[in-house]
Amino acid sequence: MVFKVVDGKVKNLSGYDEWSEIIEIDETTFKKLHLNLCQKMGRVVRTNFMDNP
């Protein structure tokens, strides 16, 4: 299972594959990584939409 812990509260993120390595990150790092991923995916979506309206 994949878990997200924020403010000491553990939330199970169902539907995610489990990794063989465990890396704990704080909430600030999680938010930065999430923002970075959203920006990259946004570019991909906008580019594909412009190519195939």
C-alpha positions as protocol buffer text, in pm:
chain_id: "A"
residue {
  index: 1
  type: MET
  ca { x: 0 y: 0 z: 0 }
}
residue {
  index: 2
  type: VAL
  ca { x: 100 y: 359 z: -51 }
}
residue {
  index: 3
  type: PHE
  ca { x: 42 y: 602 z: 231 }
}
residue {
  index: 4
  type: LYS
  ca { x: 43 y: 978 z: 262 }
}
residue {
  index: 5
  type: VAL
  ca { x: 110 y: 1124 z: 607 }
}
residue {
  index: 6
  type: VAL
  ca { x: 15 y: 1486 z: 676 }
}
residue {
  index: 7
  type: ASP
  ca { x: 23 y: 1634 z: 1025 }
}
residue {
  index: 8
  type: GLY
  ca { x: 65 y: 1286 z: 1171 }
}
residue {
  index: 9
  type: LYS
  ca { x: -249 y: 1154 z: 1002 }
}
residue {
  index: 10
  type: VAL
  ca { x: -196 y: 848 z: 782 }
}
residue {
  index: 11
  type: LYS
  ca { x: -406 y: 822 z: 466 }
}
residue {
  index: 12
  type: ASN
  ca { x: -406 y: 510 z: 248 }
}
residue {
  index: 13
  type: LEU
  ca { x: -382 y: 599 z: -121 }
}
residue {
  index: 14
  type: SER
  ca { x: -555 y: 302 z: -281 }
}
residue {
  index: 15
  type: GLY
  ca { x: -493 y: 225 z: -645 }
}
residue {
  index: 16
  type: TYR
  ca { x: -122 y: 306 z: -634 }
}
residue {
  index: 17
  type: ASP
  ca { x: 139 y: 38 z: -688 }
}
residue {
  index: 18
  type: GLU
  ca { x: 378 y: -24 z: -404 }
}
residue {
  index: 19
  type: TRP
  ca { x: 745 y: 56 z: -455 }
}
residue {
  index: 20
  type: SER
  ca { x: 1030 y: -161 z: -332 }
}
residue {
  index: 21
  type: GLU
  ca { x: 1195 y: 141 z: -168 }
}
residue {
  index: 22
  type: ILE
  ca { x: 1053 y: 369 z: 97 }
}
residue {
  index: 23
  type: ILE
  ca { x: 1136 y: 739 z: 97 }
}
residue {
  index: 24
  type: GLU
  ca { x: 977 y: 966 z: 354 }
}
residue {
  index: 25
  type: ILE
  ca { x: 932 y: 1331 z: 260 }
}
residue {
  index: 26
  type: ASP
  ca { x: 778 y: 1622 z: 444 }
}
residue {
  index: 27
  type: GLU
  ca { x: 463 y: 1802 z: 330 }
}
residue {
  index: 28
  type: THR
  ca { x: 656 y: 2096 z: 180 }
}
residue {
  index: 29
  type: THR
  ca { x: 861 y: 1862 z: -40 }
}
residue {
  index: 30
  type: PHE
  ca { x: 546 y: 1673 z: -140 }
}
residue {
  index: 31
  type: LYS
  ca { x: 376 y: 1997 z: -247 }
}
residue {
  index: 32
  type: LYS
  ca { x: 680 y: 2105 z: -452 }
}
residue {
  index: 33
  type: LEU
  ca { x: 696 y: 1768 z: -627 }
}
residue {
  index: 34
  type: HIS
  ca { x: 320 y: 1774 z: -694 }
}
residue {
  index: 35
  type: LEU
  ca { x: 337 y: 2127 z: -838 }
}
residue {
  index: 36
  type: ASN
  ca { x: 630 y: 2029 z: -1059 }
}
residue {
  index: 37
  type: LEU
  ca { x: 441 y: 1725 z: -1190 }
}
residue {
  index: 38
  type: CYS
  ca { x: 126 y: 1930 z: -1257 }
}
residue {
  index: 39
  type: GLN
  ca { x: 324 y: 2191 z: -1450 }
}
residue {
  index: 40
  type: LYS
  ca { x: 494 y: 1926 z: -1665 }
}
residue {
  index: 41
  type: MET
  ca { x: 169 y: 1739 z: -1733 }
}
residue {
  index: 42
  type: GLY
  ca { x: -7 y: 2068 z: -1811 }
}
residue {
  index: 43
  type: ARG
  ca { x: 250 y: 2142 z: -2082 }
}
residue {
  index: 44
  type: VAL
  ca { x: 202 y: 1796 z: -2231 }
}
residue {
  index: 45
  type: VAL
  ca { x: -177 y: 1829 z: -2232 }
}
residue {
  index: 46
  type: ARG
  ca { x: -173 y: 2181 z: -2381 }
}
residue {
  index: 47
  type: THR
  ca { x: 78 y: 2078 z: -2650 }
}
residue {
  index: 48
  type: ASN
  ca { x: -124 y: 1771 z: -2748 }
}
residue {
  index: 49
  type: PHE
  ca { x: -448 y: 1972 z: -2749 }
}
residue {
  index: 50
  type: MET
  ca { x: -298 y: 2234 z: -2982 }
}
residue {
  index: 51
  type: ASP
  ca { x: -173 y: 1961 z: -3216 }
}
residue {
  index: 52
  type: ASN
  ca { x: -508 y: 1774 z: -3211 }
}
residue {
  index: 53
  type: PRO
  ca { x: -794 y: 2021 z: -3140 }
}
